[in-house]
mmCIF file of C-alpha atoms in Angstrom:
data_model
loop_
_atom_site.group_PDB
_atom_site.id
_atom_site.type_symbol
_atom_site.label_atom_id
_atom_site.label_comp_id
_atom_site.label_asym_id
_atom_site.label_seq_id
_atom_site.Cartn_x
_atom_site.Cartn_y
_atom_site.Cartn_z
ATOM 1 C CA MET A 1 -5.399 22.992 20.550
ATOM 2 C CA PRO A 2 -6.360 26.261 18.798
ATOM 3 C CA ILE A 3 -9.545 26.586 16.799
ATOM 4 C CA LEU A 4 -9.010 27.652 13.181
ATOM 5 C CA SER A 5 -11.317 29.292 10.663
ATOM 6 C CA PRO A 6 -14.463 29.922 12.706
ATOM 7 C CA SER A 7 -16.633 30.494 9.626
ATOM 8 C CA PRO A 8 -19.672 28.207 9.284
ATOM 9 C CA PRO A 9 -19.395 25.089 7.134
ATOM 10 C CA ALA A 10 -20.672 25.254 3.573
ATOM 11 C CA THR A 11 -23.805 23.261 2.864
ATOM 12 C CA ALA A 12 -23.233 22.719 -0.881
ATOM 13 C CA ARG A 13 -20.872 20.098 -2.268
ATOM 14 C CA ARG A 14 -17.340 21.443 -2.033
ATOM 15 C CA SER A 15 -14.997 21.840 -4.983
ATOM 16 C CA ARG A 16 -12.149 19.329 -5.045
ATOM 17 C CA PHE A 17 -9.492 21.965 -5.697
ATOM 18 C CA ALA A 18 -10.914 25.322 -4.555
ATOM 19 C CA ARG A 19 -11.071 26.228 -0.880
ATOM 20 C CA GLU A 20 -14.436 27.637 0.098
ATOM 21 C CA GLY A 21 -16.199 28.244 3.399
ATOM 22 C CA PRO A 22 -13.596 26.484 5.573
ATOM 23 C CA PRO A 23 -15.338 24.651 8.426
ATOM 24 C CA PRO A 24 -14.329 25.376 12.022
ATOM 25 C CA MET A 25 -11.840 22.946 13.455
ATOM 26 C CA ALA A 26 -9.972 22.254 16.666
ATOM 27 C CA LEU A 27 -6.593 20.697 15.908
ATOM 28 C CA THR A 28 -6.168 17.166 17.208
ATOM 29 C CA ASP A 29 -3.187 14.871 17.688
ATOM 30 C CA ASP A 30 -4.301 12.930 14.616
ATOM 31 C CA ASP A 31 -4.306 16.152 12.579
ATOM 32 C CA LEU A 32 -0.676 16.740 13.543
ATOM 33 C CA LEU A 33 0.132 13.130 12.728
ATOM 34 C CA ILE A 34 -1.367 13.579 9.247
ATOM 35 C CA LEU A 35 0.670 16.742 8.676
ATOM 36 C CA ARG A 36 3.881 15.017 9.779
ATOM 37 C CA HIS A 37 3.261 12.055 7.463
ATOM 38 C CA VAL A 38 2.602 14.329 4.485
ATOM 39 C CA ALA A 39 5.625 16.497 5.265
ATOM 40 C CA LYS A 40 7.826 13.395 5.457
ATOM 41 C CA HIS A 41 6.768 11.948 2.087
ATOM 42 C CA ARG A 42 6.078 15.223 0.188
ATOM 43 C CA PHE A 43 2.964 13.759 -1.493
ATOM 44 C CA LEU A 44 0.580 11.097 -0.196
ATOM 45 C CA ARG A 45 -2.686 9.667 -1.426
ATOM 46 C CA SER A 46 -5.682 9.535 0.877
ATOM 47 C CA THR A 47 -5.306 5.736 0.779
ATOM 48 C CA HIS A 48 -1.758 6.014 2.170
ATOM 49 C CA LEU A 49 -3.009 8.105 5.081
ATOM 50 C CA ILE A 50 -5.889 5.711 5.748
ATOM 51 C CA ARG A 51 -3.328 2.899 6.150
ATOM 52 C CA LEU A 52 -1.100 5.019 8.375
ATOM 53 C CA LEU A 53 -4.029 6.037 10.609
ATOM 54 C CA ALA A 54 -5.521 2.563 10.870
ATOM 55 C CA HIS A 55 -6.987 3.382 14.304
ATOM 56 C CA ARG A 56 -9.469 5.702 12.550
ATOM 57 C CA SER A 57 -12.179 4.644 10.109
ATOM 58 C CA ASP A 58 -11.608 5.262 6.393
ATOM 59 C CA LYS A 59 -14.517 7.706 6.341
ATOM 60 C CA LYS A 60 -13.217 9.693 9.320
ATOM 61 C CA VAL A 61 -9.737 10.039 7.813
ATOM 62 C CA THR A 62 -11.143 11.126 4.441
ATOM 63 C CA GLU A 63 -13.420 13.695 6.074
ATOM 64 C CA ARG A 64 -10.555 15.037 8.184
ATOM 65 C CA LEU A 65 -8.313 15.410 5.145
ATOM 66 C CA ALA A 66 -10.994 17.560 3.523
ATOM 67 C CA VAL A 67 -11.224 19.752 6.635
ATOM 68 C CA LEU A 68 -7.427 20.191 6.715
ATOM 69 C CA PHE A 69 -7.444 21.095 3.026
ATOM 70 C CA HIS A 70 -10.211 23.683 3.271
ATOM 71 C CA ASN A 71 -8.434 25.248 6.250
ATOM 72 C CA GLY A 72 -5.192 25.588 4.267
ATOM 73 C CA LEU A 73 -3.085 23.104 6.220
ATOM 74 C CA LEU A 74 -2.973 20.669 3.288
ATOM 75 C CA ASP A 75 -2.918 21.241 -0.472
ATOM 76 C CA ARG A 76 -4.328 19.190 -3.328
ATOM 77 C CA PRO A 77 -1.968 19.518 -6.319
ATOM 78 C CA ARG A 78 -3.945 20.570 -9.376
ATOM 79 C CA SER A 79 -1.913 18.393 -11.757
ATOM 80 C CA GLN A 80 -4.107 15.479 -10.662
ATOM 81 C CA LEU A 81 -7.180 17.307 -12.009
ATOM 82 C CA ASP A 82 -7.197 15.341 -15.272
ATOM 83 C CA TYR A 83 -7.707 12.107 -13.303
ATOM 84 C CA TYR A 84 -11.235 13.228 -12.502
ATOM 85 C CA ALA A 85 -11.958 14.470 -16.020
ATOM 86 C CA THR A 86 -11.070 11.117 -17.613
ATOM 87 C CA ALA A 87 -11.299 8.369 -14.993
ATOM 88 C CA GLY A 88 -13.880 9.461 -12.477
ATOM 89 C CA SER A 89 -13.064 9.222 -8.799
ATOM 90 C CA ARG A 90 -9.478 8.450 -7.751
ATOM 91 C CA PRO A 91 -7.754 8.650 -4.345
ATOM 92 C CA MET A 92 -6.927 12.296 -3.705
ATOM 93 C CA VAL A 93 -3.266 13.323 -3.531
ATOM 94 C CA TYR A 94 -2.262 15.650 -0.682
ATOM 95 C CA ALA A 95 0.742 17.869 -0.009
ATOM 96 C CA LEU A 96 1.658 20.133 2.889
ATOM 97 C CA GLY A 97 0.118 23.617 2.696
ATOM 98 C CA ASN A 98 1.724 26.813 3.918
ATOM 99 C CA ARG A 99 -0.346 26.889 7.104
ATOM 100 C CA GLY A 100 0.538 23.271 7.813
ATOM 101 C CA ALA A 101 4.254 23.960 7.297
ATOM 102 C CA ALA A 102 4.078 26.964 9.615
ATOM 103 C CA LEU A 103 2.298 24.931 12.280
ATOM 104 C CA LEU A 104 4.863 22.110 12.191
ATOM 105 C CA ALA A 105 7.711 24.620 12.382
ATOM 106 C CA GLU A 106 6.071 26.258 15.408
ATOM 107 C CA ILE A 107 5.559 22.939 17.175
ATOM 108 C CA ALA A 108 9.149 21.858 16.488
ATOM 109 C CA GLY A 109 10.450 25.215 17.707
ATOM 110 C CA ILE A 110 12.402 25.879 14.503
ATOM 111 C CA GLU A 111 12.444 28.718 12.016
ATOM 112 C CA ARG A 112 10.128 28.039 9.128
ATOM 113 C CA ALA A 113 11.877 27.409 5.822
ATOM 114 C CA LYS A 114 11.387 30.246 3.344
ATOM 115 C CA VAL A 115 9.422 28.096 0.920
ATOM 116 C CA ASP A 116 6.015 28.814 -0.561
ATOM 117 C CA TRP A 117 4.742 25.246 -0.421
ATOM 118 C CA THR A 118 1.408 26.094 -1.960
ATOM 119 C CA ASP A 119 3.154 27.592 -4.991
ATOM 120 C CA LYS A 120 5.471 24.562 -5.279
ATOM 121 C CA ASN A 121 2.498 22.223 -5.042
ATOM 122 C CA ARG A 122 0.612 24.202 -7.671
ATOM 123 C CA THR A 123 3.478 23.973 -10.157
ATOM 124 C CA ALA A 124 4.436 20.332 -9.440
ATOM 125 C CA ARG A 125 4.070 18.263 -12.583
ATOM 126 C CA ARG A 126 2.495 14.842 -12.858
ATOM 127 C CA PRO A 127 5.746 12.859 -13.473
ATOM 128 C CA PHE A 128 7.342 14.246 -10.307
ATOM 129 C CA ILE A 129 4.234 13.561 -8.224
ATOM 130 C CA GLU A 130 3.831 10.043 -9.626
ATOM 131 C CA HIS A 131 7.484 9.248 -8.918
ATOM 132 C CA THR A 132 7.166 10.513 -5.348
ATOM 133 C CA LEU A 133 4.002 8.467 -4.838
ATOM 134 C CA LEU A 134 5.716 5.299 -6.101
ATOM 135 C CA ILE A 135 8.372 5.761 -3.412
ATOM 136 C CA ALA A 136 5.614 6.331 -0.852
ATOM 137 C CA ASP A 137 3.830 3.138 -1.939
ATOM 138 C CA LEU A 138 6.750 1.059 -0.694
ATOM 139 C CA MET A 139 7.758 3.149 2.305
ATOM 140 C CA VAL A 140 4.199 3.327 3.695
ATOM 141 C CA ALA A 141 3.804 -0.444 3.222
ATOM 142 C CA LEU A 142 7.028 -1.034 5.147
ATOM 143 C CA GLU A 143 6.110 1.387 7.929
ATOM 144 C CA VAL A 144 2.748 -0.327 8.439
ATOM 145 C CA ALA A 145 4.382 -3.779 8.389
ATOM 146 C CA VAL A 146 7.071 -2.769 10.893
ATOM 147 C CA ARG A 147 4.442 -1.450 13.316
ATOM 148 C CA ALA A 148 2.860 -4.903 13.409
ATOM 149 C CA ARG A 149 6.109 -6.558 14.553
ATOM 150 C CA PRO A 150 7.209 -5.942 18.155
ATOM 151 C CA GLY A 151 10.869 -4.956 18.287
ATOM 152 C CA ALA A 152 11.047 -4.067 14.589
ATOM 153 C CA ARG A 153 12.184 -0.581 13.556
ATOM 154 C CA LEU A 154 12.295 1.392 10.328
ATOM 155 C CA ILE A 155 15.486 3.489 10.307
ATOM 156 C CA GLU A 156 14.779 6.846 8.671
ATOM 157 C CA PRO A 157 17.223 8.767 6.425
ATOM 158 C CA ARG A 158 17.610 11.447 9.113
ATOM 159 C CA ASP A 159 18.689 8.781 11.632
ATOM 160 C CA ILE A 160 21.282 7.432 9.198
ATOM 161 C CA LEU A 161 22.561 10.922 8.508
ATOM 162 C CA ALA A 162 22.780 11.766 12.219
ATOM 163 C CA ALA A 163 25.232 8.874 12.689
ATOM 164 C CA ALA A 164 27.162 9.494 9.445
ATOM 165 C CA PRO A 165 30.812 10.672 9.441
ATOM 166 C CA ARG A 166 31.202 14.397 10.000
ATOM 167 C CA PRO A 167 32.530 15.165 6.464
ATOM 168 C CA THR A 168 29.462 13.445 5.020
ATOM 169 C CA ARG A 169 27.069 15.488 7.162
ATOM 170 C CA ALA A 170 28.703 18.657 5.802
ATOM 171 C CA MET A 171 28.032 17.677 2.175
ATOM 172 C CA PRO A 172 25.240 19.495 0.271
ATOM 173 C CA ASN A 173 23.681 16.102 -0.505
ATOM 174 C CA PRO A 174 25.129 13.358 1.720
ATOM 175 C CA PHE A 175 23.278 10.672 -0.239
ATOM 176 C CA ALA A 176 24.864 11.621 -3.576
ATOM 177 C CA PHE A 177 27.500 9.039 -4.454
ATOM 178 C CA GLN A 178 30.330 9.293 -6.993
ATOM 179 C CA ILE A 179 32.595 6.525 -8.172
ATOM 180 C CA ARG A 180 34.875 5.533 -11.041
ATOM 181 C CA THR A 181 33.989 2.223 -12.681
ATOM 182 C CA HIS A 182 35.579 0.116 -15.372
ATOM 183 C CA ASN A 183 33.500 -1.571 -18.034
ATOM 184 C CA LYS A 184 35.102 -3.417 -20.953
ATOM 185 C CA GLY A 185 38.396 -1.731 -20.207
ATOM 186 C CA ASN A 186 37.016 1.815 -20.158
ATOM 187 C CA ALA A 187 37.052 3.993 -17.026
ATOM 188 C CA THR A 188 33.969 6.148 -16.432
ATOM 189 C CA ASP A 189 33.063 8.451 -13.539
ATOM 190 C CA PHE A 190 29.504 7.883 -12.388
ATOM 191 C CA SER A 191 27.215 9.588 -9.896
ATOM 192 C CA VAL A 192 24.038 8.137 -8.423
ATOM 193 C CA ILE A 193 21.467 9.442 -5.937
ATOM 194 C CA PRO A 194 19.051 6.849 -4.488
ATOM 195 C CA ASP A 195 15.401 7.827 -4.272
ATOM 196 C CA CYS A 196 15.448 6.795 -0.603
ATOM 197 C CA VAL A 197 17.981 5.426 1.892
ATOM 198 C CA PHE A 198 16.634 3.541 4.908
ATOM 199 C CA GLY A 199 17.279 0.647 7.253
ATOM 200 C CA LEU A 200 15.398 -2.162 8.963
ATOM 201 C CA ASP A 201 16.230 -3.433 12.445
ATOM 202 C CA GLY A 202 14.654 -6.318 14.326
ATOM 203 C CA VAL A 203 13.470 -7.870 11.068
ATOM 204 C CA GLY A 204 14.996 -11.204 10.148
ATOM 205 C CA ARG A 205 18.718 -11.601 10.539
ATOM 206 C CA GLY A 206 20.438 -8.475 11.793
ATOM 207 C CA LEU A 207 20.456 -4.824 10.785
ATOM 208 C CA LYS A 208 19.914 -4.146 7.082
ATOM 209 C CA TYR A 209 20.287 -1.030 4.938
ATOM 210 C CA PHE A 210 18.707 -0.293 1.578
ATOM 211 C CA PHE A 211 19.051 2.132 -1.326
ATOM 212 C CA LEU A 212 15.759 2.433 -3.216
ATOM 213 C CA GLU A 213 15.305 3.128 -6.925
ATOM 214 C CA ALA A 214 11.697 3.862 -7.905
ATOM 215 C CA ASP A 215 11.483 3.243 -11.652
ATOM 216 C CA ARG A 216 8.482 4.433 -13.660
ATOM 217 C CA ALA A 217 9.893 3.009 -16.915
ATOM 218 C CA THR A 218 10.827 6.468 -18.198
ATOM 219 C CA MET A 219 14.565 5.667 -18.228
ATOM 220 C CA PRO A 220 15.968 3.182 -20.773
ATOM 221 C CA VAL A 221 17.232 -0.063 -19.283
ATOM 222 C CA MET A 222 20.149 -0.189 -21.733
ATOM 223 C CA ARG A 223 21.814 2.415 -23.979
ATOM 224 C CA LYS A 224 24.608 2.235 -26.551
ATOM 225 C CA GLY A 225 27.235 3.143 -23.986
ATOM 226 C CA PRO A 226 27.621 3.559 -20.200
ATOM 227 C CA THR A 227 28.086 7.315 -20.540
ATOM 228 C CA GLN A 228 24.370 7.651 -21.395
ATOM 229 C CA THR A 229 21.760 7.661 -18.645
ATOM 230 C CA SER A 230 20.228 4.216 -18.128
ATOM 231 C CA MET A 231 19.433 1.655 -15.463
ATOM 232 C CA PHE A 232 22.496 -0.267 -16.675
ATOM 233 C CA ARG A 233 24.623 2.746 -15.769
ATOM 234 C CA LYS A 234 23.083 2.853 -12.288
ATOM 235 C CA PHE A 235 23.785 -0.844 -11.786
ATOM 236 C CA LEU A 236 27.434 -0.303 -12.710
ATOM 237 C CA ALA A 237 27.720 2.479 -10.124
ATOM 238 C CA TYR A 238 25.982 0.578 -7.319
ATOM 239 C CA ALA A 239 27.954 -2.600 -7.989
ATOM 240 C CA ALA A 240 31.226 -0.664 -7.874
ATOM 241 C CA GLY A 241 30.194 1.240 -4.734
ATOM 242 C CA GLY A 242 29.128 -1.871 -2.818
ATOM 243 C CA GLY A 243 30.774 -5.223 -2.431
ATOM 244 C CA ALA A 244 33.732 -5.855 -0.149
ATOM 245 C CA GLU A 245 34.905 -2.232 -0.129
ATOM 246 C CA ASN A 246 31.405 -0.838 0.526
ATOM 247 C CA LEU A 247 32.450 2.652 -0.597
ATOM 248 C CA PHE A 248 28.917 4.040 -0.709
ATOM 249 C CA GLY A 249 28.057 2.528 2.661
ATOM 250 C CA ARG A 250 31.169 3.933 4.278
ATOM 251 C CA GLN A 251 30.242 7.408 3.030
ATOM 252 C CA VAL A 252 27.131 7.388 5.218
ATOM 253 C CA GLY A 253 28.497 5.122 7.958
ATOM 254 C CA ILE A 254 26.464 1.977 7.318
ATOM 255 C CA ALA A 255 27.191 -1.694 6.720
ATOM 256 C CA ASN A 256 26.760 -3.305 3.318
ATOM 257 C CA PHE A 257 23.634 -2.093 1.585
ATOM 258 C CA ARG A 258 21.152 -3.712 -0.773
ATOM 259 C CA VAL A 259 19.723 -1.976 -3.836
ATOM 260 C CA LEU A 260 15.932 -2.230 -4.177
ATOM 261 C CA THR A 261 14.337 -1.463 -7.533
ATOM 262 C CA LEU A 262 10.569 -0.999 -7.588
ATOM 263 C CA THR A 263 9.446 -0.886 -11.217
ATOM 264 C CA THR A 264 6.303 -0.998 -13.325
ATOM 265 C CA THR A 265 5.956 -4.551 -14.638
ATOM 266 C CA HIS A 266 7.236 -8.086 -14.164
ATOM 267 C CA GLU A 267 8.589 -7.990 -17.718
ATOM 268 C CA ARG A 268 10.675 -4.893 -17.014
ATOM 269 C CA THR A 269 12.106 -6.634 -13.957
ATOM 270 C CA HIS A 270 13.438 -9.392 -16.210
ATOM 271 C CA SER A 271 14.981 -6.804 -18.548
ATOM 272 C CA MET A 272 16.698 -5.156 -15.586
ATOM 273 C CA ILE A 273 18.122 -8.434 -14.301
ATOM 274 C CA ALA A 274 19.527 -9.084 -17.784
ATOM 275 C CA ALA A 275 21.102 -5.605 -17.746
ATOM 276 C CA LEU A 276 22.542 -6.246 -14.275
ATOM 277 C CA LYS A 277 24.149 -9.471 -15.500
ATOM 278 C CA GLU A 278 25.618 -7.547 -18.414
ATOM 279 C CA ALA A 279 27.034 -5.009 -15.947
ATOM 280 C CA THR A 280 28.556 -7.742 -13.753
ATOM 281 C CA ALA A 281 30.101 -10.003 -16.412
ATOM 282 C CA GLY A 282 27.192 -12.446 -16.257
ATOM 283 C CA ARG A 283 27.301 -12.975 -12.498
ATOM 284 C CA GLY A 284 24.289 -11.042 -11.311
ATOM 285 C CA LEU A 285 24.376 -10.022 -7.650
ATOM 286 C CA ARG A 286 22.201 -10.884 -4.647
ATOM 287 C CA GLN A 287 22.799 -7.322 -3.469
ATOM 288 C CA PHE A 288 20.185 -6.207 -6.046
ATOM 289 C CA LEU A 289 16.488 -6.930 -5.421
ATOM 290 C CA PHE A 290 13.631 -6.237 -7.856
ATOM 291 C CA THR A 291 9.839 -6.121 -7.643
ATOM 292 C CA ASP A 292 6.984 -4.363 -9.438
ATOM 293 C CA ARG A 293 4.130 -2.169 -8.301
ATOM 294 C CA ASN A 294 1.461 -4.786 -9.034
ATOM 295 C CA ALA A 295 3.178 -7.241 -6.693
ATOM 296 C CA LEU A 296 3.393 -4.482 -4.082
ATOM 297 C CA ALA A 297 -0.282 -3.583 -4.475
ATOM 298 C CA ASN A 298 -1.271 -7.224 -3.944
ATOM 299 C CA ALA A 299 0.972 -7.764 -0.918
ATOM 300 C CA HIS A 300 -0.831 -7.733 2.428
ATOM 301 C CA ASP A 301 2.465 -7.376 4.306
ATOM 302 C CA GLY A 302 5.210 -5.089 2.991
ATOM 303 C CA LEU A 303 7.926 -7.179 4.639
ATOM 304 C CA ALA A 304 6.629 -10.408 3.103
ATOM 305 C CA LEU A 305 6.561 -8.904 -0.403
ATOM 306 C CA PRO A 306 8.492 -11.174 -2.822
ATOM 307 C CA TRP A 307 11.606 -9.699 -4.460
ATOM 308 C CA THR A 308 13.729 -11.237 -7.216
ATOM 309 C CA THR A 309 17.471 -11.058 -6.651
ATOM 310 C CA GLY A 310 20.000 -10.316 -9.366
ATOM 311 C CA LYS A 311 20.619 -14.065 -9.457
ATOM 312 C CA GLY A 312 16.955 -14.923 -9.994
ATOM 313 C CA GLU A 313 16.117 -16.099 -6.469
ATOM 314 C CA ILE A 314 12.836 -15.078 -4.827
ATOM 315 C CA VAL A 315 13.306 -13.604 -1.334
ATOM 316 C CA ARG A 316 11.531 -11.397 1.200
ATOM 317 C CA LEU A 317 12.928 -8.498 3.232
ATOM 318 C CA LEU A 318 11.501 -10.307 6.236
ATOM 319 C CA ASP A 319 14.308 -12.866 6.207
ATOM 320 C CA GLU A 320 15.986 -12.843 2.755
ATOM 321 C CA VAL A 321 16.097 -16.642 2.767
ATOM 322 C CA PRO A 322 15.446 -17.767 -0.831
ATOM 323 C CA LEU A 323 11.881 -18.976 -1.283
ATOM 324 C CA ILE A 324 12.526 -20.033 -4.888
ATOM 325 C CA SER A 325 15.944 -20.628 -6.412
ATOM 326 C CA PRO A 326 16.664 -19.865 -10.078
ATOM 327 C CA ALA A 327 16.432 -22.632 -12.624
ATOM 328 C CA PRO A 328 19.840 -24.278 -13.246
#
């Protein structure tokens, strides 16, 4: 591996967000693994990377992240600066730097995308970063849980797209879905783009596919009408695009999908289930699964995390056999 930045290491405490006196480093396989993880998720906390590199000590991973930052392979978005002004120490958020992007492009043998990642990271706002990190909270938990189960596999969006019908692969955004729905006698054309599309194989009963909605409680659950943006509107679209016809699944060449909603609180979950029942004439649907970030944070196994179905049952992605049935 090449040695980067042969200048001597600084002896004073380094700034969190200013690169200074980059220490010498010889790239390792773990360094490349870190860069690939960050590139995949767009933003990751140091705690995410510690979980993903469980074969290294927490201290070693944290120190290595600092070395990669000061050598320009990783960035630390400045929009997290106010964390440290108001709340003291928090896990650092990392993004791919320009040098890291160039290195990954070189290793993959592809032309580097004409994107100034450092500029994009500098201008990224807190809501976008927080939304991306909420998605990463679940996806990292699932990746770690899958690793612990022999024969289990997390199916990435790129793998789904590679097997999708040719017309879908030619679309600007293959995971953008459009459908016409009918609610109370009125026809409305809806579009919906999941925050993530993935699959699980070798986990429980058969191959499963999921569309993820990461909800930070910034979107109203209900509005006056379905033409206004709301979670209710999303539920209408997903319910119409799933079911027996599986229109959304057929677009990307997968079997019936489930809709996961990761939200902020247990109370908001209940509001969403009520909205789902409103969207489905009181039926609710087992296709929809809900949980909140506190439950995720307290789960030791991402696959054993409890989810509440649209019918009020408690299930796990591990087997989806109801653990608790709704009250009659």
